[in-house]
Amino acid sequence: MSWFKRSKENINTRTEEKNNTPDGLWEKCPNCKKTLQSKQLRKNAYVCMNCEHHLRIGSEEYFELLFDEAEYDEIAGNLISGDPLEFVDTKRYPDRLRDTMKKTGLNDAIRAAVGNINGFSTVVCAMDFSFIGGSMGSVMGEKICRAIDYCLENHYPLLIISRTGGARMMEGALSLMQMAKISAKLTLLAKARIPYISLLTDPTTGGVTASFAMLGDLNISEPGALIGFAGPRVIKETIGRDLPEGFQQADFVQEHGFLDFIVNRKELKDRLYKTFRLLMVTKVEA
Amino acid sequence: MMSNHIFDFERPIAELEKKLDEMRKTAADNGVEMEAEATLLERKVHDLKNNVYSNLSRWQRVQVSRHPERPYALDYIQHISEEFIELYGDRTYRDDKAMIGGLARVNGQTVMFVGQQKGRSTKDRQFRNFGMPNPEGYRKALRLMKMAEKFGIPVISLIDTPGAFPGIEAEERGQGEAIARNLMDMSVLRVPIICIIIGEGASGGALGIGIGDRVYMMENTWYSVISPESCSSILWRSWENKEEAAEQLRLTAEDNLRLKIIDGIIKEPLGGAHRDPQAAYQAVREQIVADLTRFAGADPDELIQARITKFTSMGAYIEKSEKEPVASS
């Protein structure tokens, strides 16, 4: 009699489907399913070496990618959400927040920071989709407003990187009002003639699209990003038919006139630097 | 008289009113004096109404806000203006029937109305796209508001929408951009803006004409980031929890006043605006006239500064002290 009983006949995971290898040495491209070496992927700005798919990354990765020597100071990092509605769905909102903070190590779905992009001081706000779907609540509104104040005080340009499902339901009308709050605040930046670039990444939908993400002096995007007001599922349910190929993807949005350009993430830093510099240093010695 | 559309919670009232009618009819037919009894019953109806309508749940308020006989934007405009000329088109693509607007005179003052318009008959509802504007609707409203700015005319915005239209063409023409543009440009419009939610105030579709120096809700309306049905389908994965979602969203006029999102509540006649439209028109007109007087001759720069301060102050957040660990307790 054998000591061990084999519960499954064979190992039935195919090698290329294997995930979660130790030490995070490997990652799998969600688009082409190819296994990629993490170190190389990072060097490649988290763009798949095989198919050029732009993997979803968060604030930390963008800050490292954009700021010289990956050095930056965070702005208003200590803001956390209140619970104005005492909202309860399948969980109490404060519990959901606490659990998400623990899981992600983040305080909310957006971080703001100031640093240099090729020596050019810039304020960057970047969203984390891992924090309740990158949803916009009071903290996002206030953080962006303080980032704008920082821009106004120092005459630094602003970049906001959106990756979000839209407004955060658990803050009800207050989250809706963050659309108004940020849009109103952006008028001050416009008045001071300080450039604001909005980078829409995969996905950017809902109340964020219907406010500051579409209000950049330049609205730009990464290849393949889903960008829209209503999500594809809602539209499909409303009209009762399938959506056309490529609908709401970056190319589509650019073709319809709402994006200034689409930029590969590997060229993002350089392109941002050049754009900001053209807008802010309007005369140099020839 | 009861309306043709009776909600479940109105049934006891309807039954009592029917009884009263029958009593009056019997009395008249048989020449019997029953006035004392009738008066007593009438008082009972009144008390019951008072009791029912002052204790509506949040979901019941949502139902009243959608009552098919409720006055819509054009009803208000026609009844509170001395003159009205409707204006059409966004000058870019086409005229959106779900968004109406035009020049009017209220209490002698020229104003610019904008607002979402719902339809009453099946055909009319379709014609108005159920009050769901496309991008051209928001651009039409902005065009009219810019015209108002040019001529120094106050803007009055009447909000009543189940949301901006989620369709293929709406996305192609930039629904998000259209609403966003309105939020920014309304923030710095150099004339007074008065917003009144007269029915449904659903999310970005409502906010797209909702940036004002004064924002009011009528008593039986709702205003939130999402409809209770959609909220239920996202958070509970089913439409069945819409009543619970309505509770959690805190979407009534009272809730929004407490959250400092609106500046005041306009009282409705007992049972809702549709029970006595004339009284509803009167209440809305009084509020508009009061605000037109308040803002008469206001300095545009001060107006804009106050408007920006009003909206940038909204939010509920905590400044965590640096020493405290991130995810304590």
Coordinates of C-alpha atoms in Angstrom, one line a residue:
Chain A
M1 CA 0.0 0.0 0.0
S2 CA 1.3 3.4 -1.0
W3 CA 1.7 6.2 1.5
F4 CA 0.5 8.9 -0.8
K5 CA -2.6 9.0 -2.9
R6 CA -2.4 11.0 -6.1
S7 CA -5.6 13.1 -6.2
K8 CA -5.1 14.4 -9.8
E9 CA -3.7 12.3 -12.6
N10 CA -1.4 14.9 -14.1
I11 CA -0.3 18.4 -13.7
N12 CA -2.7 20.1 -16.1
T13 CA -1.6 23.7 -16.1
R14 CA 0.1 24.5 -19.3
T15 CA 3.5 26.2 -18.8
E16 CA 2.5 29.5 -20.5
E17 CA -0.6 29.8 -18.3
K18 CA 1.5 29.5 -15.1
N19 CA 1.3 32.6 -13.0
N20 CA 2.6 33.9 -9.7
T21 CA 6.0 32.5 -9.9
P22 CA 8.1 33.1 -6.7
D23 CA 9.7 36.5 -6.2
G24 CA 7.6 38.1 -8.9
L25 CA 10.3 37.3 -11.4
W26 CA 7.8 36.7 -14.2
E27 CA 4.5 38.3 -15.3
K28 CA 2.1 37.4 -17.9
C29 CA 0.9 39.8 -20.5
P30 CA -2.9 40.0 -20.2
N31 CA -3.3 40.6 -23.9
C32 CA -1.0 38.1 -25.7
K33 CA -0.5 35.8 -22.6
K34 CA 3.2 35.7 -23.1
T35 CA 5.3 35.3 -20.0
L36 CA 7.5 38.3 -19.5
Q37 CA 10.5 38.8 -17.2
S38 CA 9.5 41.4 -14.6
K39 CA 12.8 43.2 -14.6
Q40 CA 12.7 43.6 -18.4
L41 CA 9.1 44.6 -18.3
R42 CA 9.9 47.3 -15.8
K43 CA 12.7 48.6 -18.0
N44 CA 10.3 48.6 -20.9
A45 CA 7.9 50.9 -19.0
Y46 CA 5.5 48.0 -18.4
V47 CA 4.8 47.7 -22.1
C48 CA 4.7 44.1 -23.3
M49 CA 7.9 43.2 -25.2
N50 CA 5.9 40.9 -27.5
C51 CA 2.7 42.7 -28.4
E52 CA 3.2 46.4 -27.1
H53 CA 0.2 46.0 -24.8
H54 CA 0.3 48.7 -22.1
L55 CA -0.1 46.9 -18.8
R56 CA -2.2 48.7 -16.1
I57 CA 0.2 50.3 -13.7
G58 CA -0.3 52.6 -10.7
S59 CA 0.9 55.9 -9.2
E60 CA 4.2 54.5 -7.9
E61 CA 5.2 53.1 -11.3
Y62 CA 4.3 56.4 -13.1
F63 CA 6.2 58.5 -10.6
E64 CA 9.3 56.2 -11.1
L65 CA 8.9 56.4 -14.8
L66 CA 8.5 60.1 -15.1
F67 CA 10.5 61.8 -12.3
D68 CA 14.2 62.2 -12.7
E69 CA 16.1 59.6 -10.5
A70 CA 12.6 58.6 -9.4
E71 CA 12.7 61.4 -6.8
Y72 CA 9.6 63.3 -5.8
D73 CA 7.7 64.8 -2.9
E74 CA 4.2 63.8 -2.3
I75 CA 1.5 66.4 -1.9
A76 CA -1.4 66.0 0.6
G77 CA -0.6 62.3 1.0
N78 CA -2.3 62.2 4.4
L79 CA -5.8 62.8 3.2
I80 CA -8.3 60.0 3.8
S81 CA -12.0 59.7 3.1
G82 CA -14.7 60.4 5.6
D83 CA -18.1 58.6 5.6
P84 CA -20.5 61.4 5.1
L85 CA -23.4 59.2 4.1
E86 CA -22.7 56.3 6.6
F87 CA -23.0 54.1 3.5
V88 CA -23.5 50.4 3.8
D89 CA -23.8 48.0 0.9
T90 CA -22.3 44.5 1.3
K91 CA -19.8 46.2 3.6
R92 CA -19.7 49.4 5.7
Y93 CA -17.8 52.0 3.7
P94 CA -15.2 52.7 6.5
D95 CA -14.5 48.9 6.6
R96 CA -14.2 48.8 2.8
L97 CA -11.7 51.8 3.0
R98 CA -9.7 50.2 5.8
D99 CA -9.5 46.9 4.1
T100 CA -8.5 48.5 0.8
M101 CA -5.8 50.6 2.5
K102 CA -4.4 47.5 4.2
K103 CA -4.4 45.6 0.9
T104 CA -2.9 48.3 -1.3
G105 CA -0.8 50.3 1.2
L106 CA -2.5 53.4 -0.3
N107 CA -4.6 56.1 1.3
D108 CA -6.9 56.7 -1.6
A109 CA -7.3 56.2 -5.4
I110 CA -5.0 59.1 -6.3
R111 CA -1.6 60.4 -5.3
A112 CA -0.1 63.8 -6.1
A113 CA 3.6 64.5 -6.3
V114 CA 6.1 67.2 -7.4
G115 CA 9.4 66.4 -9.1
N116 CA 11.5 67.0 -12.1
I117 CA 10.8 65.7 -15.6
N118 CA 14.1 66.2 -17.5
G119 CA 14.9 68.9 -15.0
F120 CA 11.5 70.6 -15.6
S121 CA 9.5 70.9 -12.3
T122 CA 6.1 69.4 -12.7
V123 CA 3.2 68.4 -10.5
V124 CA 1.8 64.9 -11.3
C125 CA -1.4 63.3 -10.0
A126 CA -1.8 59.6 -10.8
M127 CA -4.6 57.2 -10.0
D128 CA -4.5 53.7 -8.6
F129 CA -7.1 51.5 -10.1
S130 CA -6.5 48.9 -7.3
F131 CA -8.1 51.3 -4.8
I132 CA -11.9 50.8 -5.3
G133 CA -11.5 51.0 -9.1
G134 CA -9.7 54.3 -9.1
S135 CA -13.0 55.9 -8.0
M136 CA -13.4 59.6 -7.4
G137 CA -14.5 60.7 -4.0
S138 CA -13.8 63.7 -1.8
V139 CA -10.1 62.8 -1.3
M140 CA -9.5 62.8 -5.1
G141 CA -11.2 66.2 -5.3
E142 CA -9.3 67.8 -2.5
K143 CA -5.9 66.3 -3.5
I144 CA -6.2 67.6 -7.1
C145 CA -7.2 71.0 -5.7
R146 CA -4.2 71.1 -3.5
A147 CA -2.0 70.0 -6.3
I148 CA -3.4 72.9 -8.4
D149 CA -2.7 75.3 -5.5
Y150 CA 0.9 74.0 -5.6
C151 CA 1.1 74.7 -9.3
L152 CA -0.3 78.2 -8.8
E153 CA 2.2 79.0 -6.1
N154 CA 5.2 77.8 -8.0
H155 CA 4.1 78.2 -11.6
Y156 CA 4.6 74.5 -12.3
P157 CA 2.6 72.7 -15.0
L158 CA 0.1 70.0 -14.1
L159 CA -0.2 66.4 -15.4
I160 CA -3.2 64.2 -14.3
I161 CA -3.0 60.5 -15.1
S162 CA -6.5 59.1 -15.0
R163 CA -7.3 55.4 -14.6
T164 CA -10.8 55.1 -13.2
G165 CA -14.3 53.8 -13.4
G166 CA -15.6 57.2 -12.4
A167 CA -17.3 58.6 -9.3
R168 CA -17.4 56.7 -6.0
M169 CA -20.9 55.6 -5.3
M170 CA -20.3 55.4 -1.5
E171 CA -20.0 59.1 -1.3
G172 CA -23.2 59.8 -3.2
A173 CA -23.8 63.4 -4.4
L174 CA -20.6 64.5 -2.7
S175 CA -18.6 62.4 -5.2
L176 CA -20.6 63.9 -8.0
M177 CA -19.7 67.4 -6.7
Q178 CA -16.0 66.6 -7.0
M179 CA -16.5 66.9 -10.8
A180 CA -17.7 70.5 -10.2
K181 CA -15.0 71.1 -7.6
I182 CA -12.1 70.1 -9.8
S183 CA -13.5 71.8 -12.9
A184 CA -14.1 75.0 -11.1
K185 CA -10.5 74.9 -9.6
L186 CA -9.1 74.3 -13.1
T187 CA -10.4 77.7 -14.2
L188 CA -7.8 79.3 -11.8
L189 CA -5.0 77.3 -13.5
A190 CA -6.3 78.5 -16.9
K191 CA -6.5 82.1 -15.8
A192 CA -2.8 81.9 -14.6
R193 CA -1.9 80.4 -18.1
I194 CA -0.4 77.3 -16.5
P195 CA -0.5 74.3 -18.8
Y196 CA -2.5 71.2 -17.8
I197 CA -2.1 67.9 -19.6
S198 CA -4.7 65.2 -19.1
L199 CA -3.4 61.6 -19.7
L200 CA -6.3 59.2 -20.1
T201 CA -5.2 55.6 -19.5
D202 CA -7.0 52.3 -19.5
P203 CA -9.8 52.7 -18.4
T204 CA -11.1 56.2 -18.0
T205 CA -14.9 56.4 -17.8
G206 CA -17.8 58.1 -16.0
G207 CA -17.6 61.3 -14.0
V208 CA -13.8 61.7 -14.5
T209 CA -14.3 61.7 -18.3
A210 CA -17.2 64.1 -17.8
S211 CA -15.0 66.5 -16.0
F212 CA -11.3 67.1 -15.6
A213 CA -10.0 64.3 -17.8
M214 CA -11.5 66.0 -20.8
L215 CA -10.5 69.5 -19.8
G216 CA -6.7 69.4 -20.4
D217 CA -5.1 72.0 -22.6
L218 CA -4.0 68.7 -24.2
N219 CA -5.9 65.5 -23.7
I220 CA -3.6 62.6 -24.5
S221 CA -3.8 58.8 -24.1
E222 CA -1.9 55.6 -24.1
P223 CA -2.5 53.1 -27.0
G224 CA -5.5 50.9 -26.6
A225 CA -7.0 52.7 -23.6
L226 CA -10.7 52.5 -23.1
I227 CA -12.1 56.0 -22.8
G228 CA -15.8 57.0 -22.5
F229 CA -18.5 58.6 -20.5
A230 CA -20.8 55.6 -20.2
G231 CA -19.2 52.2 -19.9
P232 CA -19.6 49.7 -22.8
R233 CA -21.8 47.4 -20.8
V234 CA -24.3 50.2 -20.0
I235 CA -24.4 51.3 -23.7
K236 CA -24.9 47.7 -24.9
E237 CA -27.8 47.3 -22.5
T238 CA -29.4 50.6 -23.4
I239 CA -29.3 50.2 -27.2
G240 CA -29.7 46.4 -27.2
R241 CA -27.1 45.6 -29.8
D242 CA -23.4 44.8 -30.0
L243 CA -20.9 47.6 -30.1
P244 CA -18.6 48.2 -33.1
E245 CA -15.1 47.0 -33.1
G246 CA -12.6 49.4 -31.4
F247 CA -15.5 51.4 -30.0
Q248 CA -14.3 53.8 -27.2
Q249 CA -10.7 52.8 -27.7
A250 CA -8.0 55.5 -27.8
D251 CA -7.8 55.4 -31.7
F252 CA -11.6 55.8 -31.9
V253 CA -11.6 58.7 -29.5
Q254 CA -8.7 60.4 -31.3
E255 CA -10.5 59.9 -34.7
H256 CA -13.6 61.6 -33.2
G257 CA -11.5 64.6 -32.2
F258 CA -11.1 64.3 -28.5
L259 CA -7.5 63.4 -28.1
D260 CA -4.5 65.5 -29.1
F261 CA -2.2 62.5 -29.5
I262 CA -1.7 58.9 -28.4
V263 CA 1.7 58.2 -27.0
N264 CA 3.6 55.0 -26.3
R265 CA 4.5 54.9 -22.6
K266 CA 8.1 54.4 -23.4
E267 CA 8.1 57.9 -25.0
L268 CA 5.8 59.5 -22.5
K269 CA 8.4 61.3 -20.4
D270 CA 10.2 62.8 -23.3
R271 CA 7.0 63.9 -25.0
L272 CA 5.6 65.5 -21.8
Y273 CA 8.8 67.4 -21.3
K274 CA 8.8 68.7 -24.9
T275 CA 5.2 69.7 -24.8
F276 CA 5.4 71.5 -21.4
R277 CA 8.6 73.2 -22.6
L278 CA 7.0 74.4 -25.9
L279 CA 4.1 75.9 -23.9
M280 CA 6.1 77.5 -21.1
V281 CA 9.4 78.5 -22.7
T282 CA 8.0 80.2 -25.8
K283 CA 11.2 81.8 -27.0
V284 CA 14.8 80.4 -27.0
E285 CA 17.9 81.5 -28.7
A286 CA 18.0 80.0 -32.2
Chain B
M1 CA -59.1 64.5 -6.9
M2 CA -56.7 61.6 -7.0
S3 CA -54.6 61.4 -10.1
N4 CA -54.7 58.5 -12.5
H5 CA -51.4 57.1 -11.3
I6 CA -51.6 55.9 -7.8
F7 CA -48.6 54.6 -5.9
D8 CA -49.0 51.7 -3.5
F9 CA -48.4 54.0 -0.5
E10 CA -51.2 56.3 -1.8
R11 CA -53.9 53.5 -1.8
P12 CA -55.4 54.2 1.6
I13 CA -55.8 57.8 0.6
A14 CA -57.4 56.9 -2.7
E15 CA -59.8 54.6 -0.9
L16 CA -60.8 57.2 1.6
E17 CA -61.3 59.8 -1.1
K18 CA -63.5 57.4 -3.1
K19 CA -65.6 56.9 0.0
L20 CA -66.0 60.6 0.4
D21 CA -67.1 61.0 -3.2
E22 CA -69.6 58.3 -2.8
M23 CA -71.0 59.8 0.3
R24 CA -71.4 63.2 -1.4
K25 CA -73.0 61.5 -4.4
T26 CA -75.5 59.6 -2.2
A27 CA -76.3 62.7 -0.3
A28 CA -77.0 64.6 -3.5
D29 CA -79.0 61.8 -5.1
N30 CA -81.2 61.3 -2.1
G31 CA -81.4 64.8 -0.9
V32 CA -80.0 63.8 2.5
E33 CA -78.0 66.2 4.6
M34 CA -74.6 64.5 5.3
E35 CA -72.3 67.6 5.3
A36 CA -71.2 67.0 8.9
E37 CA -70.1 63.5 8.1
A38 CA -68.5 64.6 4.8
T39 CA -66.5 67.3 6.6
L40 CA -65.3 64.8 9.1
L41 CA -64.2 62.4 6.4
E42 CA -62.5 65.2 4.5
R43 CA -60.5 66.1 7.6
K44 CA -59.5 62.5 7.9
V45 CA -58.3 62.4 4.3
H46 CA -56.3 65.5 4.9
D47 CA -54.7 64.1 8.1
L48 CA -53.9 60.9 6.3
K49 CA -52.3 62.7 3.4
N50 CA -50.2 64.8 5.8
N51 CA -49.1 61.7 7.6
V52 CA -48.3 59.7 4.5
Y53 CA -46.5 62.5 2.5
S54 CA -44.4 63.7 5.4
N55 CA -43.1 60.2 6.1
L56 CA -42.1 59.1 2.6
S57 CA -39.2 56.8 2.3
R58 CA -36.3 57.8 0.1
W59 CA -37.5 55.4 -2.6
Q60 CA -41.0 56.8 -2.4
R61 CA -39.6 60.2 -3.0
V62 CA -37.9 58.9 -6.1
Q63 CA -41.2 57.5 -7.3
V64 CA -43.0 60.9 -6.8
S65 CA -40.1 62.7 -8.6
R66 CA -40.9 60.5 -11.6
H67 CA -44.7 60.8 -11.5
P68 CA -46.0 60.9 -15.1
E69 CA -48.2 63.9 -14.4
R70 CA -45.5 66.0 -12.7
P71 CA -44.9 69.4 -14.3
Y72 CA -41.9 69.5 -16.7
A73 CA -39.5 72.3 -17.6
L74 CA -41.6 73.8 -20.3
D75 CA -44.7 73.8 -18.0
Y76 CA -42.8 75.8 -15.4
I77 CA -41.4 78.2 -18.0
Q78 CA -44.8 78.9 -19.6
H79 CA -46.5 79.4 -16.3
I80 CA -44.0 81.6 -14.6
S81 CA -42.9 83.8 -17.5
E82 CA -44.7 86.8 -18.8
E83 CA -43.1 86.2 -22.2
F84 CA -41.1 83.2 -23.6
I85 CA -39.3 82.7 -26.9
E86 CA -37.9 79.2 -27.3
L87 CA -34.5 78.9 -29.0
Y88 CA -33.1 75.8 -30.7
G89 CA -29.9 74.2 -31.7
D90 CA -26.2 74.0 -30.7
R91 CA -25.0 75.7 -33.9
T92 CA -22.7 72.7 -34.5
Y93 CA -24.7 69.5 -35.0
R94 CA -28.4 69.7 -34.4
D95 CA -31.2 70.6 -32.0
D96 CA -31.5 68.3 -29.0
K97 CA -35.1 67.8 -28.0
A98 CA -34.2 66.6 -24.5
M99 CA -32.6 70.0 -23.7
I100 CA -34.7 73.1 -24.1
G101 CA -34.1 76.8 -23.6
G102 CA -34.9 80.3 -24.5
L103 CA -35.4 83.9 -23.6
A104 CA -38.1 84.8 -21.1
R105 CA -39.3 87.6 -18.9
V106 CA -40.0 86.9 -15.2
N107 CA -41.2 89.6 -13.0
G108 CA -40.2 92.1 -15.6
Q109 CA -36.6 90.8 -15.8
T110 CA -35.2 89.1 -18.9
V111 CA -33.8 85.7 -18.1
M112 CA -32.3 82.7 -20.1
F113 CA -33.9 79.4 -19.3
V114 CA -32.2 76.1 -19.9
G115 CA -33.5 72.7 -18.8
Q116 CA -34.0 69.0 -19.6
Q117 CA -37.5 68.2 -21.0
K118 CA -39.4 65.0 -20.6
G119 CA -42.4 64.0 -22.7
R120 CA -45.8 62.9 -21.5
S121 CA -47.3 60.7 -24.1
T122 CA -45.5 57.6 -25.4
K123 CA -44.7 59.4 -28.6
D124 CA -43.6 62.6 -26.8
R125 CA -41.4 60.7 -24.4
Q126 CA -39.5 59.2 -27.4
F127 CA -39.4 62.6 -29.0
R128 CA -37.8 64.0 -25.9
N129 CA -35.5 60.9 -25.5
F130 CA -36.9 60.5 -22.0
G131 CA -35.2 63.7 -20.9
M132 CA -31.7 62.2 -21.6
P133 CA -29.6 64.8 -23.5
N134 CA -26.9 64.0 -26.1
P135 CA -23.7 66.1 -26.3
E136 CA -25.5 68.6 -28.5
G137 CA -27.9 69.2 -25.7
Y138 CA -25.2 70.3 -23.3
R139 CA -23.6 72.4 -26.1
K140 CA -27.0 74.0 -26.9
A141 CA -27.4 74.9 -23.2
L142 CA -23.9 76.3 -23.1
R143 CA -24.5 78.4 -26.3
L144 CA -27.6 79.9 -24.7
M145 CA -25.7 80.6 -21.4
K146 CA -22.9 82.3 -23.3
M147 CA -25.5 84.4 -25.1
A148 CA -27.0 85.3 -21.7
E149 CA -23.5 86.3 -20.5
K150 CA -23.0 88.5 -23.5
F151 CA -26.2 90.5 -22.7
G152 CA -25.9 90.4 -18.9
I153 CA -29.0 88.2 -18.5
P154 CA -29.3 85.8 -15.5
V155 CA -29.6 82.1 -16.2
I156 CA -32.2 79.8 -14.8
S157 CA -31.6 76.1 -15.1
L158 CA -34.4 73.6 -14.6
I159 CA -33.0 70.1 -14.0
D160 CA -35.0 67.0 -14.7
T161 CA -33.1 64.0 -16.2
P162 CA -32.6 60.3 -15.6
G163 CA -29.1 60.9 -17.0
A164 CA -27.1 61.9 -20.0
F165 CA -27.9 59.5 -22.8
P166 CA -25.6 56.5 -22.9
G167 CA -25.5 55.7 -26.7
I168 CA -22.9 55.0 -29.4
E169 CA -23.5 58.4 -31.1
A170 CA -23.4 60.2 -27.8
E171 CA -19.9 58.7 -27.2
E172 CA -18.8 59.5 -30.7
R173 CA -19.7 63.2 -30.3
G174 CA -18.1 63.4 -26.9
Q175 CA -20.7 63.2 -24.1
G176 CA -17.9 63.4 -21.5
E177 CA -16.3 66.4 -23.1
A178 CA -19.6 68.2 -23.5
I179 CA -20.5 67.9 -19.8
A180 CA -17.0 68.7 -18.7
R181 CA -16.9 71.9 -20.8
N182 CA -20.2 73.0 -19.2
L183 CA -18.9 72.5 -15.7
M184 CA -15.8 74.6 -16.4
D185 CA -17.5 77.4 -18.3
M186 CA -20.5 77.6 -16.0
S187 CA -18.0 78.1 -13.1
V188 CA -16.8 81.4 -14.7
L189 CA -20.0 82.6 -16.4
R190 CA -20.2 86.3 -15.7
V191 CA -24.0 86.4 -14.9
P192 CA -26.0 84.9 -12.0
I193 CA -27.0 81.2 -12.4
I194 CA -30.0 79.8 -10.5
C195 CA -30.4 76.0 -10.6
I196 CA -33.6 74.2 -9.6
I197 CA -34.0 70.4 -9.6
I198 CA -37.7 70.0 -10.5
G199 CA -37.7 66.2 -10.9
E200 CA -34.8 63.8 -11.3
G201 CA -31.2 64.9 -10.8
A202 CA -29.2 62.0 -12.1
S203 CA -25.5 62.3 -12.0
G204 CA -23.3 64.1 -14.6
G205 CA -26.4 64.5 -16.8
A206 CA -27.9 66.8 -14.2
L207 CA -24.7 68.4 -13.1
G208 CA -24.0 69.4 -16.7
I209 CA -26.4 72.3 -16.2
G210 CA -26.1 72.3 -12.5
I211 CA -23.3 74.8 -11.6
G212 CA -25.1 77.7 -10.0
D213 CA -24.8 80.6 -7.5
R214 CA -27.9 79.1 -5.9
V215 CA -29.0 75.4 -6.3
Y216 CA -32.4 74.3 -5.0
M217 CA -34.3 71.1 -5.0
M218 CA -38.0 70.8 -5.0
E219 CA -39.3 68.8 -2.0
N220 CA -40.0 65.5 -3.9
T221 CA -37.0 65.3 -6.1
W222 CA -33.7 63.4 -6.0
Y223 CA -30.1 64.3 -6.8
S224 CA -27.2 61.9 -6.6
V225 CA -24.2 60.4 -8.4
I226 CA -26.2 57.4 -9.7
S227 CA -29.8 56.2 -9.9
P228 CA -30.9 53.8 -7.2
E229 CA -31.5 51.1 -9.8
S230 CA -28.0 51.4 -11.3
C231 CA -26.4 51.6 -7.9
S232 CA -28.3 48.4 -6.9
S233 CA -27.2 46.6 -10.0
I234 CA -23.5 47.5 -9.5
L235 CA -23.2 47.0 -5.7
W236 CA -25.7 44.2 -5.2
R237 CA -25.6 42.7 -8.8
S238 CA -29.4 43.0 -9.0
W239 CA -32.0 45.7 -9.5
E240 CA -34.0 44.3 -6.5
N241 CA -32.1 46.4 -4.0
K242 CA -33.1 49.7 -5.4
E243 CA -35.0 50.7 -2.3
E244 CA -32.0 50.0 -0.1
A245 CA -29.8 51.8 -2.6
A246 CA -32.0 54.9 -2.5
E247 CA -31.7 54.8 1.3
Q248 CA -27.9 54.5 1.2
L249 CA -27.4 57.2 -1.4
R250 CA -29.0 59.9 0.8
L251 CA -30.5 61.4 -2.3
T252 CA -33.4 63.5 -1.1
A253 CA -33.6 67.3 -0.8
E254 CA -33.3 67.1 2.9
D255 CA -30.2 64.9 2.6
N256 CA -28.5 67.2 0.1
L257 CA -29.3 70.3 2.2
R258 CA -27.7 68.6 5.2
L259 CA -24.6 67.7 3.1
K260 CA -24.5 71.4 2.0
I261 CA -24.8 70.4 -1.7
I262 CA -27.8 72.6 -2.2
D263 CA -28.9 76.0 -0.8
G264 CA -32.5 75.3 -0.1
I265 CA -35.7 73.3 -0.6
I266 CA -38.7 74.5 -2.5
K267 CA -41.9 73.2 -0.8
E268 CA -44.4 71.4 -3.0
P269 CA -48.2 71.2 -2.6
L270 CA -49.3 68.3 -0.5
G271 CA -48.9 65.0 -2.4
G272 CA -46.5 66.4 -4.9
A273 CA -46.2 69.1 -7.6
H274 CA -48.6 67.2 -9.9
R275 CA -51.5 67.5 -7.4
D276 CA -51.6 71.3 -7.6
P277 CA -49.3 72.5 -10.4
Q278 CA -50.4 76.1 -10.0
A279 CA -49.1 76.1 -6.4
A280 CA -45.9 74.5 -7.6
Y281 CA -45.4 77.1 -10.3
Q282 CA -46.0 79.8 -7.8
A283 CA -43.5 78.4 -5.3
V284 CA -40.8 78.2 -8.0
R285 CA -41.6 81.6 -9.3
E286 CA -41.3 83.1 -5.8
Q287 CA -37.8 81.6 -5.4
I288 CA -36.6 82.8 -8.8
V289 CA -37.9 86.3 -8.2
A290 CA -36.3 86.4 -4.7
D291 CA -32.9 85.4 -6.2
L292 CA -33.2 87.7 -9.2
T293 CA -33.6 90.5 -6.6
R294 CA -30.7 89.2 -4.5
F295 CA -28.3 89.1 -7.4
A296 CA -29.5 92.2 -9.2
G297 CA -26.4 94.4 -10.0
A298 CA -24.0 91.8 -8.5
D299 CA -20.4 92.3 -9.5
P300 CA -19.5 89.5 -11.9
D301 CA -16.0 88.9 -10.5
E302 CA -17.3 88.6 -6.9
L303 CA -20.1 86.3 -8.2
I304 CA -17.5 84.0 -9.9
Q305 CA -15.2 84.0 -6.9
A306 CA -18.1 83.0 -4.6
R307 CA -19.2 80.3 -7.0
I308 CA -15.8 78.8 -7.2
T309 CA -15.4 78.9 -3.4
K310 CA -18.8 77.3 -3.0
F311 CA -18.0 74.3 -5.2
T312 CA -14.4 73.9 -4.2
S313 CA -15.4 73.6 -0.5
M314 CA -17.5 70.5 -1.1
G315 CA -16.2 67.2 0.2
A316 CA -15.8 65.1 3.3
Y317 CA -12.2 64.0 4.1
I318 CA -9.9 63.6 7.0
E319 CA -6.3 64.9 7.5
K320 CA -4.6 61.9 9.0
S321 CA -1.8 62.8 11.4
E322 CA 1.6 61.5 10.1
K323 CA 2.3 59.4 13.2
E324 CA -0.8 57.3 12.9
P325 CA -0.2 54.0 10.9
V326 CA -2.0 53.8 7.6
A327 CA -4.4 51.0 8.3
S328 CA -4.8 51.1 12.1
S329 CA -7.8 49.8 14.2

